[in-house]
Short mmCIF file of C-alpha atoms and ligand atoms in Angstrom, two decimals:
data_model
loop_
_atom_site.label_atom_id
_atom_site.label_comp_id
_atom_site.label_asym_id
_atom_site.label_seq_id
_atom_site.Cartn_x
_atom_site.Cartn_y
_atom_site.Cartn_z
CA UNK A 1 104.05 28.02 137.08
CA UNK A 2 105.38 31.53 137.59
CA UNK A 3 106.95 32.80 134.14
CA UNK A 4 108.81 35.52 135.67
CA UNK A 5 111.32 35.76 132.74
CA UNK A 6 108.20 37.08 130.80
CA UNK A 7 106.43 38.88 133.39
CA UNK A 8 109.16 41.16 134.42
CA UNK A 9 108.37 43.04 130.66
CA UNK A 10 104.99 44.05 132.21
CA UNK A 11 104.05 46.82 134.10
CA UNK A 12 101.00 45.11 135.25
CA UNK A 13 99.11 41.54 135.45
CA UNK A 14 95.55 42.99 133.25
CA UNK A 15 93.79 39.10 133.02
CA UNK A 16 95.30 35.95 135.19
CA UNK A 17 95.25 32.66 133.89
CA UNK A 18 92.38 31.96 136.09
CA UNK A 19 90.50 34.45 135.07
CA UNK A 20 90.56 33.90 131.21
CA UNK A 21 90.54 30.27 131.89
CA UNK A 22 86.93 31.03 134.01
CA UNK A 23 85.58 33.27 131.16
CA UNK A 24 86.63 30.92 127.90
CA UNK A 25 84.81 28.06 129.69
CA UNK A 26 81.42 30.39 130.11
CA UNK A 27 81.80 31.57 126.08
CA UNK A 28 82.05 27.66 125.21
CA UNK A 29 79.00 27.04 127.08
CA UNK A 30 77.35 29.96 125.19
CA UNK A 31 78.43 28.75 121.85
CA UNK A 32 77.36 25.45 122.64
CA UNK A 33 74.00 26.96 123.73
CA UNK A 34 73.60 28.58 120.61
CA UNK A 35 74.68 26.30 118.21
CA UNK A 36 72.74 23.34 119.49
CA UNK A 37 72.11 21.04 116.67
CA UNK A 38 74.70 22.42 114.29
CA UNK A 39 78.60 21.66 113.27
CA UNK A 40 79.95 25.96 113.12
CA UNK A 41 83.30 25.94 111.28
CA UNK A 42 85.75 27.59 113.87
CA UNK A 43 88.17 29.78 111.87
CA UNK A 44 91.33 30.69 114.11
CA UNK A 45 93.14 33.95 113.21
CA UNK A 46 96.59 33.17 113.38
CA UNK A 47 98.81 33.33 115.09
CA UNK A 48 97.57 35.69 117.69
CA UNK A 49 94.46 34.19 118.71
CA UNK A 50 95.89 30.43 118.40
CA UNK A 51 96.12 29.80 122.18
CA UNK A 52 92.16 31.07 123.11
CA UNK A 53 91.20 28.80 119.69
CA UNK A 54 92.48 25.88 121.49
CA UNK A 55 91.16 26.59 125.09
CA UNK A 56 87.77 27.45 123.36
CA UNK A 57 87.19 24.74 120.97
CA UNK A 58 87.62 21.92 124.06
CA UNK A 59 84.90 24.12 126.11
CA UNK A 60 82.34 23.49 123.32
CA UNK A 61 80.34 20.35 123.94
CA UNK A 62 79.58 20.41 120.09
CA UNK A 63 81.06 18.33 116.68
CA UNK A 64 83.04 21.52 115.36
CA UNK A 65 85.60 21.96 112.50
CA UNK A 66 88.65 23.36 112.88
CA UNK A 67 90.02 26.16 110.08
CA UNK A 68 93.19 28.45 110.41
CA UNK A 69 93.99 31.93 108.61
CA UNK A 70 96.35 34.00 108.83
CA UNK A 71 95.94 37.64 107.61
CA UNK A 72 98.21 41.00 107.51
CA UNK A 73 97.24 44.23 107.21
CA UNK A 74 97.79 46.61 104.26
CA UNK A 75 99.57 49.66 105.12
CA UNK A 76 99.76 51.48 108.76
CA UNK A 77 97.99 51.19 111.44
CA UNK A 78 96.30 54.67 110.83
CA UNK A 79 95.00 53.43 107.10
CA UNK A 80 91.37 53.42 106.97
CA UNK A 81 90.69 51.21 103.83
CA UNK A 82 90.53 47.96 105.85
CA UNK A 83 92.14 46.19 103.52
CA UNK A 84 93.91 43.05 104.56
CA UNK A 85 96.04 40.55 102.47
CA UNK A 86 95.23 36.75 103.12
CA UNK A 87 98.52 35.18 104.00
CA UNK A 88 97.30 31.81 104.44
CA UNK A 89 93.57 31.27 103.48
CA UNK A 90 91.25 28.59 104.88
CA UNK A 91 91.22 24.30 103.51
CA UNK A 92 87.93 23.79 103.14
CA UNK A 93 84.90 26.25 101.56
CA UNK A 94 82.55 28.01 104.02
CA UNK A 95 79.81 27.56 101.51
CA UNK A 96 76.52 27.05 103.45
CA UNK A 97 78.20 26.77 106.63
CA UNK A 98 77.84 28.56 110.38
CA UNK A 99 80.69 30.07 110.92
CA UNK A 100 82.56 31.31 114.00
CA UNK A 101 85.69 33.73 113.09
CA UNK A 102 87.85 33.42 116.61
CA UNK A 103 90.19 36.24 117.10
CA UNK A 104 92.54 37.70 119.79
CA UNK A 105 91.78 41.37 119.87
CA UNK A 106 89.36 43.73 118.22
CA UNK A 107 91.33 47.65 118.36
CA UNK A 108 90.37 49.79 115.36
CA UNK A 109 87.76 46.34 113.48
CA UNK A 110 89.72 46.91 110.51
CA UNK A 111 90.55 43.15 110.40
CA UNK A 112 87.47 41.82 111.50
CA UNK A 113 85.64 43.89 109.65
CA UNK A 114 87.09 42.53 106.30
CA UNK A 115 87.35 39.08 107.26
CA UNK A 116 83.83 38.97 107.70
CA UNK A 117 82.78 40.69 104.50
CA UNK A 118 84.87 38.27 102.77
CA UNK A 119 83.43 34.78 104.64
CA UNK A 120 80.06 36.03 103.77
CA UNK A 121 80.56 36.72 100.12
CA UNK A 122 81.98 33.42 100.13
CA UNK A 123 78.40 31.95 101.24
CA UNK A 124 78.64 31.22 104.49
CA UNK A 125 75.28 30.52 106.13
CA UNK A 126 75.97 32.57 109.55
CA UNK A 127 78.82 34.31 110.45
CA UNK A 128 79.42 35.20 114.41
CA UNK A 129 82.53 36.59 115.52
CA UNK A 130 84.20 35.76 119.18
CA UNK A 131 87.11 37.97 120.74
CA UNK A 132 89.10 37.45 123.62
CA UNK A 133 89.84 41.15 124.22
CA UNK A 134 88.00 44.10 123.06
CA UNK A 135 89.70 47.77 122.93
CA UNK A 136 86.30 49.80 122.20
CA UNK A 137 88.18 53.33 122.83
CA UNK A 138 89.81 52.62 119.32
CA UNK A 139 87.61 51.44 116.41
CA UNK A 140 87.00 52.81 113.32
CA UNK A 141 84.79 50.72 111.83
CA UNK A 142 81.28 49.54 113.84
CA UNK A 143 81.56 45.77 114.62
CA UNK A 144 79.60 43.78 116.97
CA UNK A 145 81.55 40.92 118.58
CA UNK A 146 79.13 38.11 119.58
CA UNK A 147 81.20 36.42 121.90
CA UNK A 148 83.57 38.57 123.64
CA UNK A 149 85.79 38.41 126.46
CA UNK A 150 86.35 41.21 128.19
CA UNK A 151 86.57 44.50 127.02
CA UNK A 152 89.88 46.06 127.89
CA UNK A 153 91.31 49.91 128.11
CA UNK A 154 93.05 50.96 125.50
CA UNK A 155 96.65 49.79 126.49
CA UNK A 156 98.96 47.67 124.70
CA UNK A 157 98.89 43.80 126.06
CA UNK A 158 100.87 40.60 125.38
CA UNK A 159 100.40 37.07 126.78
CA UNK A 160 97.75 33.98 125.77
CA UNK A 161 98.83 34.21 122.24
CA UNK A 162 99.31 38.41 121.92
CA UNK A 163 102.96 39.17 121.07
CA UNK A 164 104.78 41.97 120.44
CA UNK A 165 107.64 41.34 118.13
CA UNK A 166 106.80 37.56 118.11
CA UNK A 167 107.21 37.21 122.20
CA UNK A 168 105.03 36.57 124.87
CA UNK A 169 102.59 34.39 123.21
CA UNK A 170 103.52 31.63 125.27
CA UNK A 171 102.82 34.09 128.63
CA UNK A 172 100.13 32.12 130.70
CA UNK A 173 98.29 35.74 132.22
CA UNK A 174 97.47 39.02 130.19
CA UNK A 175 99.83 42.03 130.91
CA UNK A 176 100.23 45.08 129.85
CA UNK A 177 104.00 45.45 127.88
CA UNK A 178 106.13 48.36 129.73
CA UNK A 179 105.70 51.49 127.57
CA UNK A 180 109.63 51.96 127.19
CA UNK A 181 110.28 48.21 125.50
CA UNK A 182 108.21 49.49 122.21
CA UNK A 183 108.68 53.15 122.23
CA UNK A 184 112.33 52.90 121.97
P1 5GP B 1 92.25 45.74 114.20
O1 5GP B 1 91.04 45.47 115.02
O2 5GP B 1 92.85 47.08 114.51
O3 5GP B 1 92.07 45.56 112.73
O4 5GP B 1 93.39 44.73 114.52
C1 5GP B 1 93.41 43.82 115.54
C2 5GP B 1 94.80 43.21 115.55
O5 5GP B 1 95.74 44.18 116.04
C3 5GP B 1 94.85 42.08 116.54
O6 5GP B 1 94.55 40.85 115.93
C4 5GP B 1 96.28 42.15 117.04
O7 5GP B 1 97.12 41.43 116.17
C5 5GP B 1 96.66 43.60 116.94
N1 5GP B 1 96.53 44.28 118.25
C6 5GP B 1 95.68 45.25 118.59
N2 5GP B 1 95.83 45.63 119.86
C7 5GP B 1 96.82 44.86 120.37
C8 5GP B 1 97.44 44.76 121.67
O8 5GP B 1 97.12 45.45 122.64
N3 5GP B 1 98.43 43.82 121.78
C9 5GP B 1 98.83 43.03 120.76
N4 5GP B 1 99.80 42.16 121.01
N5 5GP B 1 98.26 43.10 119.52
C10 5GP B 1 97.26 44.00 119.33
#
């Protein structure tokens, strides 16, 4: 299906369906790989990385659990505390447990960053983090991703879950949003 409605907002097509659809399948079979024997706790950060959650979860050949948060950053975007405010926090304790944090982008690791502090002062066992995108050119903060995507120049893109202004999640490619619909 051609979403032309949506695509006509992008100046170009960065990641087709196929393509991400090819590359979620290989990180499942990684994960799988590397979890063999255990039951990782999945934690989806909403609601921008809900779509890749979904695609990834059913491309691990594993028992895994399913947890959602959703998080909002303090401040601007140019604030370096890396504080974030838990909007919705996880339903079950990651006490003793492997967990897998599954976001949508890493820019500045500001998010991650503190999301991950705070899972491992809540005990978790393991933590591993796995990205769809990954904008290197911008980070503040050193973070390794475990299980990334691809990494991506440092343009702003909507689609699979990204949105700008709550739009485009349900975009089935990656594309990059036409400069003059956000710097109006
Ligand atoms: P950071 O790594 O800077 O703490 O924050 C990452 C978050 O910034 C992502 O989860 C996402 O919500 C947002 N973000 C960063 N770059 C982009 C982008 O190119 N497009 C969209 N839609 N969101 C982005």
């Amino acid at each position: 299906m051609k979403q032309t409605c949506l695509l006509k907002d992008c100046s170009k097509i960065l990641l087709t369906e196929e393509e991400i659809k090819v590359r979620v399948k290989e990180l499942g079979e990684q994960i799988t790989k590397d979890y063999q024997g255990k039951e990782p706790v999945m934690v989806c950060i909403l609601k921008g990385a809900s779509v890749f959650f979904v695609d990834l979860l059913r491309s691990i050949n594993l028992p895994v659990r399913m947890e959602f948060m959703a998080v909002s950053s303090y401040g601007n975007s140019t604030d370096t505390s890396g504080v974030v405010r838990i909007l919705k926090d996880l339903d079950h304790s990651v006490y003793g447990k492997d967990v897998i944090i599954v976001e949508d982008i890493v820019d500045t690791g500001l998010t991650l960053s503190y999301i991950k502090r705070e899972m491992l002062g809540r005990g978790a066992t393991s933590l591993a983090i796995a990205a769809l995108l990954d904008k290197p050119e911008r980070r503040k903060k050193p973070l390794e991703v475990d299980y990334k995507g691809f990494t991506i120049p440092n343009e702003f893109v909507v689609g699979y879950g990204l949105d700008y202004q709550e739009r485009y999640r349900n975009m089935r490619d990656i594309g990059v949003l036409k400069e003059e619909l956000y710097s109006k």
